[in-house]
Amino acid sequence: MARYGTQFGPDITFHEVPRCDWADPGTFAGADVVVLGAPFDGGTSYRAGTRFGPQHIRQASYSRAGGARPSLALRVDALRDLAVFDAGDVEAFSGDAERMVHDLRHAVHALAAAGVVPVILGGDHTIAWPDIAGVAQHYGQGRVAVVHFDAHADTGDVEFGSLIGHGQPMRRLIESGAARGDRFVQLGLRGYGPPPDTLEWMARHGIRAYEMTEIGARGLDECLGEALAIAADGCDGVFLSVDIDACDPAFAPGTGTPEPGGFTSRELLDAVRRVGYELPVVGMDVVEVAPPYDHAEITSFLANRVVLEALSGIARRRADARDGSRWDPRQPLLDDRRRDG
C-alpha cells in the first residue's frame, strides 16, 4: 500500500511543520499531533473539487517562514507548544471509494496507536467514516464521542446505489459500532433534508442534532455547552469533525454543497476553540473545502484557522492541566487574570 498519494500543488507542510511518515513512528517520535491529507472527492453528490482541499488548507497562511503563530485569545502558540508533524497525503484515488476507506482508516489507526492526535484535511465528508473508525479502532468501539459541525446530517443510507459517500459516513459509523449514537452531537443543521425516515433513524439511535433555528432561539453558547456535556459523558475521547459548510456560504463559498443560513466564521472558530479546550480531543478532521468554488481563498483560510483554533484549545487545555489555572475569555487581553484559576 502506498504511503503517500499525489499532492496537488507545492510539496509543503501545514505551516511548515516537520514532515514525517505515518507508517514509521520513528519519524514523528515525541509528536502530539500529526496532520494527514485525504484528497478524496469521489463521494460527492453535487460539486466536486475537494481533492484539492488539503493543499489549499496547508498553504493558506500569510505568516513569514518559521514565524510564530501565538493565539491572542489563548496565549499559546499551538505549533510550538505542541509537537506537530505533517505526514503528507494518503493515496486517495477518487474512483475507488472502498479502497480509500480501507487505506485511510489504516493510516489514521497507525497514528492514533502511536499516541498522537491525527488531524485529517479533506477531502469530502466520506473520509469521516475511516477517520473516526481508525481512532475508535485504537480507543475501543463506541469509546470515542463525536462532535460534528455541519449543515447536513450525513446519515443517509444508500445513495446512487452505494453505501459509501459524503452523505452517509455518520450512519456507517454508528451501524458499525465505531461510534455511539447517544454520544454523537451535531450542530448547524439546516435546509431541506434529511427525509422523515432518516430523522426517525437518527432519533432511534439517540443522536442529538441542533438545527440552526434551535441555535438561533436558544443561543450558540447554551446549545454548545449542552452538546459538549453529552459528548463528555462516558467516553474516553472526542473526535471533532468540521464540515466547512457549517458556515454560511457568505463566509465559506468554496464548498461542494453550500447551504445559506449557517454560522459566521467567528462563531465556528469560537466553537472549535471551546471544543479543543473543554474536551479530550483525540482526533479531528476538516472537510468539504472545494477550492475551485472559492473566492480570494476565503474558505481555505477559514479551514486553516479552524485547525489552528482547535489545536490552540488543546494546547491551552494541556498547559492549564500542568499549572492548575483556567483560561477565562471574559478578561481583557492585557490582564493577567485571564488565566487565573
mmCIF file of C-alpha atoms in Angstrom:
data_model
loop_
_atom_site.group_PDB
_atom_site.id
_atom_site.type_symbol
_atom_site.label_atom_id
_atom_site.label_comp_id
_atom_site.label_asym_id
_atom_site.label_seq_id
_atom_site.Cartn_x
_atom_site.Cartn_y
_atom_site.Cartn_z
ATOM 1 C CA MET A 1 0.000 0.000 0.000
ATOM 2 C CA ALA A 2 1.370 3.407 -0.943
ATOM 3 C CA ARG A 3 2.099 5.686 1.979
ATOM 4 C CA TYR A 4 1.623 8.892 0.028
ATOM 5 C CA GLY A 5 -0.632 9.921 -2.797
ATOM 6 C CA THR A 6 -0.285 12.798 -5.191
ATOM 7 C CA GLN A 7 -0.103 16.177 -3.531
ATOM 8 C CA PHE A 8 -1.897 18.667 -5.722
ATOM 9 C CA GLY A 9 0.233 21.806 -5.718
ATOM 10 C CA PRO A 10 3.544 22.535 -3.965
ATOM 11 C CA ASP A 11 5.135 19.984 -1.683
ATOM 12 C CA ILE A 12 4.587 21.890 1.549
ATOM 13 C CA THR A 13 3.520 21.054 5.079
ATOM 14 C CA PHE A 14 0.925 22.662 7.334
ATOM 15 C CA HIS A 15 2.527 25.934 8.478
ATOM 16 C CA GLU A 16 5.949 24.431 7.705
ATOM 17 C CA VAL A 17 5.882 21.845 10.498
ATOM 18 C CA PRO A 18 8.326 18.942 10.031
ATOM 19 C CA ARG A 19 7.479 16.197 7.553
ATOM 20 C CA CYS A 20 7.020 12.634 8.766
ATOM 21 C CA ASP A 21 5.944 9.217 7.509
ATOM 22 C CA TRP A 22 2.748 7.956 9.142
ATOM 23 C CA ALA A 23 3.904 4.350 8.661
ATOM 24 C CA ASP A 24 7.177 4.958 10.533
ATOM 25 C CA PRO A 25 6.586 6.150 14.134
ATOM 26 C CA GLY A 26 10.271 6.893 14.457
ATOM 27 C CA THR A 27 9.824 9.864 12.097
ATOM 28 C CA PHE A 28 7.367 11.526 14.479
ATOM 29 C CA ALA A 29 8.749 10.412 17.835
ATOM 30 C CA GLY A 30 7.505 12.704 20.595
ATOM 31 C CA ALA A 31 4.732 14.165 18.437
ATOM 32 C CA ASP A 32 1.473 15.402 19.927
ATOM 33 C CA VAL A 33 -0.295 15.932 16.591
ATOM 34 C CA VAL A 34 0.173 14.628 13.043
ATOM 35 C CA VAL A 35 -1.565 16.289 10.097
ATOM 36 C CA LEU A 36 -2.636 13.976 7.275
ATOM 37 C CA GLY A 37 -4.195 14.879 3.935
ATOM 38 C CA ALA A 38 -7.034 12.897 2.368
ATOM 39 C CA PRO A 39 -7.526 14.369 -1.143
ATOM 40 C CA PHE A 40 -10.677 12.403 -1.976
ATOM 41 C CA ASP A 41 -13.847 13.722 -3.603
ATOM 42 C CA GLY A 42 -15.266 10.532 -5.049
ATOM 43 C CA GLY A 43 -18.166 10.600 -2.597
ATOM 44 C CA THR A 44 -19.625 13.940 -3.628
ATOM 45 C CA SER A 45 -23.225 14.199 -4.791
ATOM 46 C CA TYR A 46 -23.058 17.720 -6.218
ATOM 47 C CA ARG A 47 -19.904 19.789 -6.869
ATOM 48 C CA ALA A 48 -16.540 18.011 -6.828
ATOM 49 C CA GLY A 49 -13.170 19.641 -6.174
ATOM 50 C CA THR A 50 -12.418 18.821 -2.547
ATOM 51 C CA ARG A 51 -9.479 16.669 -3.651
ATOM 52 C CA PHE A 52 -7.620 19.989 -3.799
ATOM 53 C CA GLY A 53 -8.625 20.890 -0.236
ATOM 54 C CA PRO A 54 -5.612 19.573 1.701
ATOM 55 C CA GLN A 55 -3.046 21.587 -0.231
ATOM 56 C CA HIS A 56 -5.069 24.795 -0.195
ATOM 57 C CA ILE A 57 -5.646 24.450 3.546
ATOM 58 C CA ARG A 58 -1.916 23.899 4.069
ATOM 59 C CA GLN A 59 -0.845 26.939 2.086
ATOM 60 C CA ALA A 60 -3.469 29.381 3.449
ATOM 61 C CA SER A 61 -1.064 31.387 5.578
ATOM 62 C CA TYR A 62 0.346 34.897 5.421
ATOM 63 C CA SER A 63 2.938 34.233 8.140
ATOM 64 C CA ARG A 64 6.617 34.548 7.381
ATOM 65 C CA ALA A 65 8.689 31.416 7.086
ATOM 66 C CA GLY A 66 9.315 29.934 10.504
ATOM 67 C CA GLY A 67 7.313 32.670 12.211
ATOM 68 C CA ALA A 68 5.452 32.342 15.494
ATOM 69 C CA ARG A 69 1.667 31.920 15.460
ATOM 70 C CA PRO A 70 0.579 32.761 19.029
ATOM 71 C CA SER A 71 -3.124 32.844 19.788
ATOM 72 C CA LEU A 72 -4.187 36.229 21.140
ATOM 73 C CA ALA A 73 -7.196 34.651 22.798
ATOM 74 C CA LEU A 74 -5.465 31.711 24.447
ATOM 75 C CA ARG A 75 -1.905 32.964 24.978
ATOM 76 C CA VAL A 76 -0.358 29.834 23.449
ATOM 77 C CA ASP A 77 1.433 29.029 20.200
ATOM 78 C CA ALA A 78 -0.046 25.679 19.232
ATOM 79 C CA LEU A 79 2.653 24.883 16.678
ATOM 80 C CA ARG A 80 5.396 25.422 19.269
ATOM 81 C CA ASP A 81 3.676 24.349 22.484
ATOM 82 C CA LEU A 82 2.586 21.136 20.783
ATOM 83 C CA ALA A 83 4.889 18.943 18.687
ATOM 84 C CA VAL A 84 3.126 18.955 15.300
ATOM 85 C CA PHE A 85 4.205 16.998 12.211
ATOM 86 C CA ASP A 86 2.746 16.596 8.705
ATOM 87 C CA ALA A 87 2.603 13.155 7.072
ATOM 88 C CA GLY A 88 1.597 14.376 3.627
ATOM 89 C CA ASP A 89 -1.352 12.840 1.813
ATOM 90 C CA VAL A 90 -2.683 9.324 1.885
ATOM 91 C CA GLU A 91 -3.247 7.923 -1.562
ATOM 92 C CA ALA A 92 -6.933 8.530 -2.230
ATOM 93 C CA PHE A 93 -7.984 7.605 -5.771
ATOM 94 C CA SER A 94 -11.423 9.152 -6.151
ATOM 95 C CA GLY A 95 -12.552 6.324 -8.420
ATOM 96 C CA ASP A 96 -12.269 3.697 -5.697
ATOM 97 C CA ALA A 97 -14.105 4.732 -2.525
ATOM 98 C CA GLU A 98 -13.850 1.311 -0.871
ATOM 99 C CA ARG A 99 -10.072 1.270 -1.222
ATOM 100 C CA MET A 100 -9.836 4.822 0.105
ATOM 101 C CA VAL A 101 -11.876 3.940 3.205
ATOM 102 C CA HIS A 102 -9.620 0.982 3.912
ATOM 103 C CA ASP A 103 -6.309 2.807 3.347
ATOM 104 C CA LEU A 104 -7.248 5.949 5.240
ATOM 105 C CA ARG A 105 -8.547 4.002 8.219
ATOM 106 C CA HIS A 106 -5.272 2.069 8.328
ATOM 107 C CA ALA A 107 -3.221 5.288 8.323
ATOM 108 C CA VAL A 108 -5.361 7.027 10.958
ATOM 109 C CA HIS A 109 -5.278 3.993 13.216
ATOM 110 C CA ALA A 110 -1.479 3.842 12.929
ATOM 111 C CA LEU A 111 -1.266 7.457 14.115
ATOM 112 C CA ALA A 112 -3.750 7.013 16.968
ATOM 113 C CA ALA A 113 -1.983 3.847 18.107
ATOM 114 C CA ALA A 114 1.278 5.822 18.256
ATOM 115 C CA GLY A 115 -0.329 8.147 20.802
ATOM 116 C CA VAL A 116 -0.795 11.244 18.658
ATOM 117 C CA VAL A 117 -3.875 13.260 17.704
ATOM 118 C CA PRO A 118 -4.495 12.751 13.968
ATOM 119 C CA VAL A 119 -5.750 15.865 12.158
ATOM 120 C CA ILE A 120 -7.087 14.946 8.734
ATOM 121 C CA LEU A 121 -7.545 17.527 5.987
ATOM 122 C CA GLY A 122 -10.231 16.587 3.447
ATOM 123 C CA GLY A 123 -11.470 15.807 1.008
ATOM 124 C CA ASP A 124 -15.222 15.314 1.101
ATOM 125 C CA HIS A 125 -17.028 14.125 4.220
ATOM 126 C CA THR A 126 -16.831 10.489 3.162
ATOM 127 C CA ILE A 127 -13.484 10.489 4.955
ATOM 128 C CA ALA A 128 -15.117 10.917 8.378
ATOM 129 C CA TRP A 129 -16.021 7.227 8.344
ATOM 130 C CA PRO A 130 -12.409 5.942 8.153
ATOM 131 C CA ASP A 131 -11.127 8.871 10.245
ATOM 132 C CA ILE A 132 -13.346 8.208 13.244
ATOM 133 C CA ALA A 133 -13.285 4.433 12.793
ATOM 134 C CA GLY A 134 -9.482 4.480 12.738
ATOM 135 C CA VAL A 135 -9.338 6.370 16.030
ATOM 136 C CA ALA A 136 -12.021 4.124 17.551
ATOM 137 C CA GLN A 137 -10.039 1.067 16.496
ATOM 138 C CA HIS A 138 -7.377 2.206 18.950
ATOM 139 C CA TYR A 139 -9.522 3.573 21.802
ATOM 140 C CA GLY A 140 -12.290 0.998 21.524
ATOM 141 C CA GLN A 141 -15.558 0.629 19.663
ATOM 142 C CA GLY A 142 -18.064 3.155 20.958
ATOM 143 C CA ARG A 143 -15.497 4.770 23.300
ATOM 144 C CA VAL A 144 -14.996 7.898 21.184
ATOM 145 C CA ALA A 145 -17.742 10.533 21.159
ATOM 146 C CA VAL A 146 -18.245 12.738 18.112
ATOM 147 C CA VAL A 147 -18.857 16.488 17.878
ATOM 148 C CA HIS A 148 -19.958 17.218 14.322
ATOM 149 C CA PHE A 149 -20.369 20.704 12.800
ATOM 150 C CA ASP A 150 -22.260 20.574 9.511
ATOM 151 C CA ALA A 151 -25.170 21.922 7.510
ATOM 152 C CA HIS A 152 -26.140 18.312 6.758
ATOM 153 C CA ALA A 153 -26.678 15.288 8.991
ATOM 154 C CA ASP A 154 -24.744 12.891 6.691
ATOM 155 C CA THR A 155 -26.833 9.987 7.974
ATOM 156 C CA GLY A 156 -28.189 8.755 4.653
ATOM 157 C CA ASP A 157 -28.219 5.069 3.804
ATOM 158 C CA VAL A 158 -27.878 4.109 0.136
ATOM 159 C CA GLU A 159 -27.237 6.928 -2.309
ATOM 160 C CA PHE A 160 -26.609 6.450 -6.034
ATOM 161 C CA GLY A 161 -26.560 2.724 -5.342
ATOM 162 C CA SER A 162 -23.654 2.974 -2.897
ATOM 163 C CA LEU A 163 -23.211 2.675 0.855
ATOM 164 C CA ILE A 164 -20.155 4.971 0.661
ATOM 165 C CA GLY A 165 -20.486 8.701 0.091
ATOM 166 C CA HIS A 166 -20.285 12.097 1.740
ATOM 167 C CA GLY A 167 -23.928 11.971 2.776
ATOM 168 C CA GLN A 168 -23.616 8.666 4.646
ATOM 169 C CA PRO A 169 -20.489 8.437 6.853
ATOM 170 C CA MET A 170 -22.237 9.029 10.171
ATOM 171 C CA ARG A 171 -24.699 6.193 9.578
ATOM 172 C CA ARG A 172 -21.854 3.846 8.653
ATOM 173 C CA LEU A 173 -20.014 4.750 11.855
ATOM 174 C CA ILE A 174 -22.997 4.137 14.106
ATOM 175 C CA GLU A 175 -24.142 0.984 12.317
ATOM 176 C CA SER A 176 -20.636 -0.483 12.577
ATOM 177 C CA GLY A 177 -20.435 0.277 16.300
ATOM 178 C CA ALA A 178 -17.379 2.504 15.915
ATOM 179 C CA ALA A 179 -19.384 5.427 17.348
ATOM 180 C CA ARG A 180 -22.402 5.574 19.670
ATOM 181 C CA GLY A 181 -25.459 7.450 18.541
ATOM 182 C CA ASP A 182 -26.163 8.680 22.070
ATOM 183 C CA ARG A 183 -22.700 10.271 22.192
ATOM 184 C CA PHE A 184 -22.976 11.821 18.760
ATOM 185 C CA VAL A 185 -23.868 15.522 18.632
ATOM 186 C CA GLN A 186 -24.413 17.631 15.535
ATOM 187 C CA LEU A 187 -24.511 21.429 15.312
ATOM 188 C CA GLY A 188 -25.509 23.662 12.421
ATOM 189 C CA LEU A 189 -28.050 21.506 10.576
ATOM 190 C CA ARG A 190 -30.412 23.376 8.278
ATOM 191 C CA GLY A 191 -32.022 23.354 4.861
ATOM 192 C CA TYR A 192 -34.287 20.749 3.290
ATOM 193 C CA GLY A 193 -33.261 17.321 4.498
ATOM 194 C CA PRO A 194 -32.903 14.629 5.624
ATOM 195 C CA PRO A 195 -36.251 12.940 4.945
ATOM 196 C CA PRO A 196 -38.538 11.700 7.751
ATOM 197 C CA ASP A 197 -37.315 8.090 7.675
ATOM 198 C CA THR A 198 -33.714 9.245 8.200
ATOM 199 C CA LEU A 199 -34.762 11.577 11.018
ATOM 200 C CA GLU A 200 -36.553 8.635 12.634
ATOM 201 C CA TRP A 201 -33.385 6.512 12.339
ATOM 202 C CA MET A 202 -31.368 9.315 13.980
ATOM 203 C CA ALA A 203 -33.837 9.630 16.850
ATOM 204 C CA ARG A 204 -33.897 5.873 17.375
ATOM 205 C CA HIS A 205 -30.120 5.843 17.762
ATOM 206 C CA GLY A 206 -30.064 8.775 20.174
ATOM 207 C CA ILE A 207 -28.283 11.358 18.014
ATOM 208 C CA ARG A 208 -28.693 14.907 19.324
ATOM 209 C CA ALA A 209 -28.897 17.299 16.387
ATOM 210 C CA TYR A 210 -29.008 21.088 16.894
ATOM 211 C CA GLU A 211 -30.700 22.727 13.919
ATOM 212 C CA MET A 212 -29.858 26.373 13.255
ATOM 213 C CA THR A 213 -33.348 27.518 14.236
ATOM 214 C CA GLU A 214 -32.872 25.996 17.710
ATOM 215 C CA ILE A 215 -29.386 27.504 17.973
ATOM 216 C CA GLY A 216 -30.786 30.892 16.970
ATOM 217 C CA ALA A 217 -33.574 30.688 19.532
ATOM 218 C CA ARG A 218 -31.516 29.367 22.467
ATOM 219 C CA GLY A 219 -28.109 30.791 21.601
ATOM 220 C CA LEU A 220 -24.966 29.019 20.437
ATOM 221 C CA ASP A 221 -23.311 29.190 23.853
ATOM 222 C CA GLU A 222 -26.137 27.316 25.558
ATOM 223 C CA CYS A 223 -26.542 24.725 22.819
ATOM 224 C CA LEU A 224 -22.809 24.098 22.567
ATOM 225 C CA GLY A 225 -22.477 23.716 26.326
ATOM 226 C CA GLU A 226 -25.242 21.126 26.318
ATOM 227 C CA ALA A 227 -23.701 19.306 23.355
ATOM 228 C CA LEU A 228 -20.257 19.163 24.955
ATOM 229 C CA ALA A 229 -21.745 17.749 28.150
ATOM 230 C CA ILE A 230 -23.346 14.934 26.142
ATOM 231 C CA ALA A 231 -20.073 14.195 24.318
ATOM 232 C CA ALA A 232 -18.015 14.191 27.520
ATOM 233 C CA ASP A 233 -20.235 11.701 29.339
ATOM 234 C CA GLY A 234 -18.906 8.164 29.452
ATOM 235 C CA CYS A 235 -16.394 8.238 26.617
ATOM 236 C CA ASP A 236 -12.604 8.058 26.561
ATOM 237 C CA GLY A 237 -12.074 10.754 23.967
ATOM 238 C CA VAL A 238 -13.798 13.025 21.468
ATOM 239 C CA PHE A 239 -13.438 13.309 17.708
ATOM 240 C CA LEU A 240 -14.135 16.733 16.211
ATOM 241 C CA SER A 241 -15.472 16.647 12.640
ATOM 242 C CA VAL A 242 -15.920 20.010 10.921
ATOM 243 C CA ASP A 243 -17.629 20.317 7.561
ATOM 244 C CA ILE A 244 -16.794 23.823 6.384
ATOM 245 C CA ASP A 245 -20.362 24.193 5.059
ATOM 246 C CA ALA A 246 -21.457 24.544 8.681
ATOM 247 C CA CYS A 247 -20.667 28.178 7.962
ATOM 248 C CA ASP A 248 -22.928 30.321 5.836
ATOM 249 C CA PRO A 249 -21.622 30.384 2.236
ATOM 250 C CA ALA A 250 -21.024 34.115 2.695
ATOM 251 C CA PHE A 251 -18.102 33.018 4.896
ATOM 252 C CA ALA A 252 -17.253 29.739 3.130
ATOM 253 C CA PRO A 253 -18.213 29.896 -0.560
ATOM 254 C CA GLY A 254 -15.677 27.256 -1.604
ATOM 255 C CA THR A 255 -17.617 24.139 -0.743
ATOM 256 C CA GLY A 256 -19.450 21.457 -2.644
ATOM 257 C CA THR A 257 -22.948 21.688 -1.149
ATOM 258 C CA PRO A 258 -23.471 25.249 0.144
ATOM 259 C CA GLU A 259 -26.487 25.927 2.349
ATOM 260 C CA PRO A 260 -27.419 29.527 3.303
ATOM 261 C CA GLY A 261 -28.211 30.402 6.907
ATOM 262 C CA GLY A 262 -25.238 28.923 8.751
ATOM 263 C CA PHE A 263 -22.683 30.018 11.309
ATOM 264 C CA THR A 264 -20.448 33.017 10.863
ATOM 265 C CA SER A 265 -16.747 32.278 10.691
ATOM 266 C CA ARG A 266 -16.352 33.880 14.132
ATOM 267 C CA GLU A 267 -18.967 31.565 15.647
ATOM 268 C CA LEU A 268 -17.328 28.463 14.188
ATOM 269 C CA LEU A 269 -13.842 29.455 15.324
ATOM 270 C CA ASP A 270 -15.055 30.219 18.847
ATOM 271 C CA ALA A 271 -16.891 26.891 18.957
ATOM 272 C CA VAL A 272 -13.995 24.683 17.833
ATOM 273 C CA ARG A 273 -11.640 26.513 20.199
ATOM 274 C CA ARG A 274 -14.028 25.672 23.018
ATOM 275 C CA VAL A 275 -14.193 22.011 21.953
ATOM 276 C CA GLY A 276 -10.399 21.796 21.967
ATOM 277 C CA TYR A 277 -10.166 23.411 25.384
ATOM 278 C CA GLU A 278 -13.041 21.731 27.200
ATOM 279 C CA LEU A 279 -12.947 18.183 25.810
ATOM 280 C CA PRO A 280 -10.275 15.455 25.464
ATOM 281 C CA VAL A 281 -9.925 15.643 21.680
ATOM 282 C CA VAL A 282 -8.272 12.517 20.258
ATOM 283 C CA GLY A 283 -8.821 13.225 16.563
ATOM 284 C CA MET A 284 -10.116 15.844 14.160
ATOM 285 C CA ASP A 285 -10.965 16.377 10.521
ATOM 286 C CA VAL A 286 -11.854 19.423 8.417
ATOM 287 C CA VAL A 287 -13.671 18.594 5.210
ATOM 288 C CA GLU A 288 -15.540 19.839 2.137
ATOM 289 C CA VAL A 289 -13.179 22.688 1.176
ATOM 290 C CA ALA A 290 -13.574 22.915 -2.618
ATOM 291 C CA PRO A 291 -11.044 25.494 -3.873
ATOM 292 C CA PRO A 292 -12.458 25.707 -7.448
ATOM 293 C CA TYR A 293 -15.533 27.449 -5.987
ATOM 294 C CA ASP A 294 -13.687 29.670 -3.522
ATOM 295 C CA HIS A 295 -13.145 33.424 -3.720
ATOM 296 C CA ALA A 296 -9.905 35.064 -2.570
ATOM 297 C CA GLU A 297 -9.114 31.879 -0.594
ATOM 298 C CA ILE A 298 -11.792 32.773 1.988
ATOM 299 C CA THR A 299 -12.744 29.168 2.641
ATOM 300 C CA SER A 300 -9.196 27.814 2.686
ATOM 301 C CA PHE A 301 -8.121 30.443 5.214
ATOM 302 C CA LEU A 302 -11.132 29.649 7.388
ATOM 303 C CA ALA A 303 -10.381 25.917 7.321
ATOM 304 C CA ASN A 304 -6.741 26.595 8.173
ATOM 305 C CA ARG A 305 -7.813 28.683 11.145
ATOM 306 C CA VAL A 306 -10.311 26.043 12.274
ATOM 307 C CA VAL A 307 -7.362 23.677 12.681
ATOM 308 C CA LEU A 308 -5.250 26.315 14.453
ATOM 309 C CA GLU A 309 -8.082 27.250 16.827
ATOM 310 C CA ALA A 310 -8.732 23.637 17.791
ATOM 311 C CA LEU A 311 -5.014 22.977 18.305
ATOM 312 C CA SER A 312 -4.699 26.169 20.347
ATOM 313 C CA GLY A 313 -7.548 24.963 22.561
ATOM 314 C CA ILE A 314 -5.781 21.627 23.039
ATOM 315 C CA ALA A 315 -2.509 23.392 23.864
ATOM 316 C CA ARG A 316 -4.201 25.684 26.407
ATOM 317 C CA ARG A 317 -6.004 22.706 27.974
ATOM 318 C CA ARG A 318 -2.706 20.869 28.462
ATOM 319 C CA ALA A 319 -0.929 23.961 29.803
ATOM 320 C CA ASP A 320 -3.693 24.628 32.311
ATOM 321 C CA ALA A 321 -3.676 20.993 33.411
ATOM 322 C CA ARG A 322 0.022 21.344 34.184
ATOM 323 C CA ASP A 323 -0.163 24.568 36.204
ATOM 324 C CA GLY A 324 -3.686 24.330 37.632
ATOM 325 C CA SER A 325 -5.037 27.503 36.024
ATOM 326 C CA ARG A 326 -8.065 28.035 33.819
ATOM 327 C CA TRP A 327 -8.485 30.266 30.799
ATOM 328 C CA ASP A 328 -11.164 32.930 31.175
ATOM 329 C CA PRO A 329 -12.332 34.506 27.886
ATOM 330 C CA ARG A 330 -14.083 37.377 29.692
ATOM 331 C CA GLN A 331 -10.907 39.074 30.893
ATOM 332 C CA PRO A 332 -9.215 41.805 28.823
ATOM 333 C CA LEU A 333 -6.234 40.876 26.657
ATOM 334 C CA LEU A 334 -3.707 42.767 28.831
ATOM 335 C CA ASP A 335 -4.976 41.413 32.130
ATOM 336 C CA ASP A 336 -3.056 38.633 33.869
ATOM 337 C CA ARG A 337 -6.290 37.389 35.432
ATOM 338 C CA ARG A 338 -7.240 35.969 32.026
ATOM 339 C CA ARG A 339 -5.569 32.702 33.002
ATOM 340 C CA ASP A 340 -6.183 32.700 36.746
ATOM 341 C CA GLY A 341 -7.869 29.701 38.333
#
